[in-house]
Amino acid sequence: MKSNFLEERIKRLNKIGIALSTENNTNKLFEMILEEASHITNADGRTLYMKDKDGNLKFEILRNDSMKTVMGGTSGVDIPFPPVKLINDDGKENHSNVCAHVALTGKICNIDDAYEEEGFDFSGTIGFDKNFGYRSKSFLNVPLKNHENEIIGVMQLINATDTSTGKTIPFSIEMEEQIISLASQGAVALTNKRLVQELKTLFEAFIKLIATAIDRK
């Protein structure tokens, strides 16, 4: 039974890998990564952050099934939250925020219960839960690394769910390993597409330069 389960997971990862290599729309690419992560872990919430030009983590996609939240990506709904700063105003690295910590260190962070976690500041999360009647519990935060091992973003999954009971459970080591593989595929695919686009832009600029030089002659 377990063998069949693992085989199915491998097939799905291979399938998503092929899809990631052929999809040219960046927003759809982001969403494919998150939806497959949700399929693997049955996570209720999922967020994708990407580093912006200032080096902070910008919200790209935010999804939460039980709250029916769909923002960013192809939804057309703007995410109202400001980027997560990696460097605080005092010039020190922001290790109190779990996503910032993951982006700064490149290390995975798997948390069983945010309310009992002492290593990070989850006061904002707890405040959000009180306002909206939610309970954020298990968290899995995985860095997105490109082919040069540079961190370009962070994937955050919230509240893995036991499909038989509907209860929130911790993210298992098996889930963690599969999400690492998925994040790696997604980051490399995204980086490759960015490089191709940059080459296209450079080529077009070069052609325009040649055309202008010919016209002047």
XYZ file of C-alpha atoms in Angstrom:
217
model
C 0.000 0.000 0.000
C 2.754 2.400 0.994
C 4.684 1.434 -2.154
C 1.707 2.378 -4.328
C 1.360 5.649 -2.433
C 5.015 6.549 -3.023
C 4.792 5.581 -6.679
C 1.794 7.874 -7.113
C 3.673 10.717 -5.426
C 6.675 10.214 -7.719
C 4.418 10.199 -10.778
C 2.775 13.442 -9.654
C 6.151 15.094 -9.036
C 7.326 14.044 -12.491
C 4.106 15.340 -13.997
C 4.398 18.700 -12.271
C 8.052 18.873 -13.319
C 7.065 18.539 -16.977
C 4.286 21.094 -16.567
C 6.631 23.575 -14.886
C 9.035 23.341 -17.811
C 6.327 24.069 -20.387
C 4.276 26.771 -18.638
C 5.287 30.275 -19.720
C 2.886 32.313 -17.582
C 4.710 33.162 -14.357
C 1.528 33.540 -12.307
C 0.268 30.146 -13.463
C 3.683 28.712 -12.685
C 3.473 30.057 -9.132
C -0.012 28.631 -8.709
C 0.982 25.209 -10.009
C 3.709 25.024 -7.389
C 1.354 25.936 -4.557
C -1.523 23.724 -5.643
C 0.734 20.696 -5.931
C 2.147 21.496 -2.487
C -1.420 21.583 -1.189
C -2.164 18.240 -2.842
C 0.854 16.655 -1.182
C 0.210 17.983 2.324
C -3.529 18.798 2.357
C -2.487 22.230 3.634
C -5.407 24.570 4.300
C -3.343 27.705 3.691
C -0.428 28.446 1.382
C 1.540 31.529 0.500
C 4.301 32.160 -1.989
C 6.760 34.974 -1.358
C 9.340 36.167 -3.866
C 12.249 38.517 -3.278
C 11.562 41.960 -4.711
C 14.047 44.521 -6.046
C 14.656 45.793 -2.500
C 15.538 42.312 -1.265
C 12.367 41.877 0.798
C 9.775 39.109 0.544
C 6.788 40.204 -1.538
C 3.482 38.338 -1.344
C 2.869 36.759 -4.762
C 0.036 34.321 -4.029
C -2.116 33.758 -0.962
C -4.665 30.953 -0.687
C -6.726 29.614 2.226
C -9.392 27.015 1.555
C -11.462 27.166 4.753
C -11.476 30.982 4.688
C -12.140 30.991 0.932
C -9.271 33.423 0.409
C -7.881 33.755 -3.116
C -5.402 36.587 -3.696
C -2.514 37.270 -6.036
C -1.481 35.207 -9.023
C -4.092 34.981 -11.778
C -6.945 35.940 -9.401
C -6.625 39.632 -10.187
C -7.079 40.385 -6.478
C -4.256 42.438 -4.992
C -2.668 41.266 -1.754
C -2.889 44.208 0.673
C -0.035 43.130 2.939
C 3.355 44.893 2.733
C 6.525 42.894 1.931
C 8.268 41.098 4.781
C 11.500 42.906 5.558
C 14.653 40.809 5.741
C 16.556 43.651 7.353
C 14.934 45.646 10.156
C 15.062 49.445 10.371
C 17.898 49.125 12.890
C 20.010 47.338 10.262
C 19.767 43.929 11.918
C 18.553 40.772 10.201
C 14.912 39.943 10.822
C 15.049 36.489 12.373
C 11.882 36.967 14.434
C 9.716 36.436 11.335
C 9.804 32.796 10.299
C 9.691 33.475 6.534
C 12.409 36.107 6.777
C 14.516 33.682 8.823
C 14.133 30.993 6.156
C 15.079 33.467 3.410
C 18.115 34.649 5.364
C 19.417 31.221 6.377
C 18.176 28.986 3.555
C 17.010 26.481 6.170
C 13.627 24.755 6.264
C 11.434 25.534 9.267
C 8.798 22.988 10.283
C 6.602 24.117 13.210
C 4.048 21.846 14.882
C 2.138 24.614 16.682
C 2.773 28.327 16.151
C 1.105 29.219 19.468
C 3.657 27.155 21.369
C 6.660 28.196 19.271
C 9.168 30.294 21.210
C 11.749 30.850 18.498
C 9.681 33.243 16.361
C 7.223 36.078 16.804
C 3.738 34.845 15.856
C 1.868 37.677 17.602
C 0.637 39.001 14.251
C -0.653 35.548 13.297
C -2.405 35.117 16.646
C -4.000 38.556 16.294
C -5.213 37.667 12.792
C -6.714 34.425 14.094
C -8.641 36.237 16.812
C -10.089 38.727 14.337
C -11.175 36.112 11.800
C -11.942 33.086 13.955
C -9.105 31.023 12.517
C -6.515 28.804 14.189
C -3.077 28.794 12.579
C -1.232 25.789 13.916
C 1.247 23.792 11.840
C 3.627 25.639 9.518
C 6.091 24.440 6.885
C 8.416 27.072 5.436
C 10.699 26.102 2.566
C 13.227 28.319 0.742
C 13.139 28.529 -3.051
C 16.693 28.235 -4.380
C 17.785 28.711 -7.974
C 20.461 26.742 -9.840
C 23.156 28.902 -8.220
C 21.800 28.098 -4.744
C 20.579 31.670 -4.312
C 17.355 32.129 -2.382
C 14.720 33.780 -4.563
C 11.666 33.231 -2.390
C 9.897 31.235 0.294
C 6.937 28.852 0.222
C 4.816 28.765 3.373
C 2.204 26.085 4.020
C -0.229 26.312 6.934
C -2.253 23.618 8.701
C -1.640 20.225 7.186
C -4.890 18.256 7.443
C -5.654 14.623 8.181
C -8.107 13.735 5.411
C -9.772 10.990 7.477
C -10.530 13.180 10.527
C -10.329 16.724 9.167
C -8.034 17.676 12.042
C -4.919 19.808 11.722
C -1.713 17.793 12.017
C 2.030 18.574 11.876
C 3.810 18.398 8.531
C 5.560 15.027 8.424
C 9.157 14.419 7.345
C 7.815 12.674 4.247
C 5.754 15.751 3.359
C 8.763 17.946 4.014
C 10.983 15.960 1.643
C 8.433 16.091 -1.168
C 7.883 19.824 -0.748
C 11.645 20.388 -0.884
C 11.742 18.537 -4.210
C 8.789 20.519 -5.535
C 10.252 23.839 -4.388
C 13.536 23.001 -6.083
C 11.809 22.171 -9.378
C 9.734 25.327 -9.211
C 12.631 27.638 -8.388
C 14.825 26.306 -11.197
C 11.957 26.447 -13.710
C 11.168 30.019 -12.700
C 14.812 31.086 -12.901
C 15.200 29.518 -16.346
C 12.142 31.374 -17.625
C 13.482 34.647 -16.229
C 16.837 34.073 -17.905
C 15.146 33.318 -21.233
C 13.064 36.493 -20.935
C 16.149 38.547 -20.096
C 17.930 37.123 -23.155
C 14.922 37.964 -25.332
C 14.882 41.513 -23.990
C 18.618 41.861 -24.550
C 18.328 40.476 -28.091
C 15.478 42.843 -28.945
C 17.473 45.794 -27.621
C 20.468 44.683 -29.703
C 18.323 44.448 -32.861
C 16.918 47.937 -32.237
C 20.432 49.274 -31.754
C 21.580 47.761 -35.060
C 18.469 49.115 -36.838
C 19.106 52.581 -35.457
C 22.753 52.457 -36.548
C 21.734 51.388 -40.074
C 19.160 54.198 -40.302
C 21.761 56.765 -39.309
C 24.071 55.584 -42.104
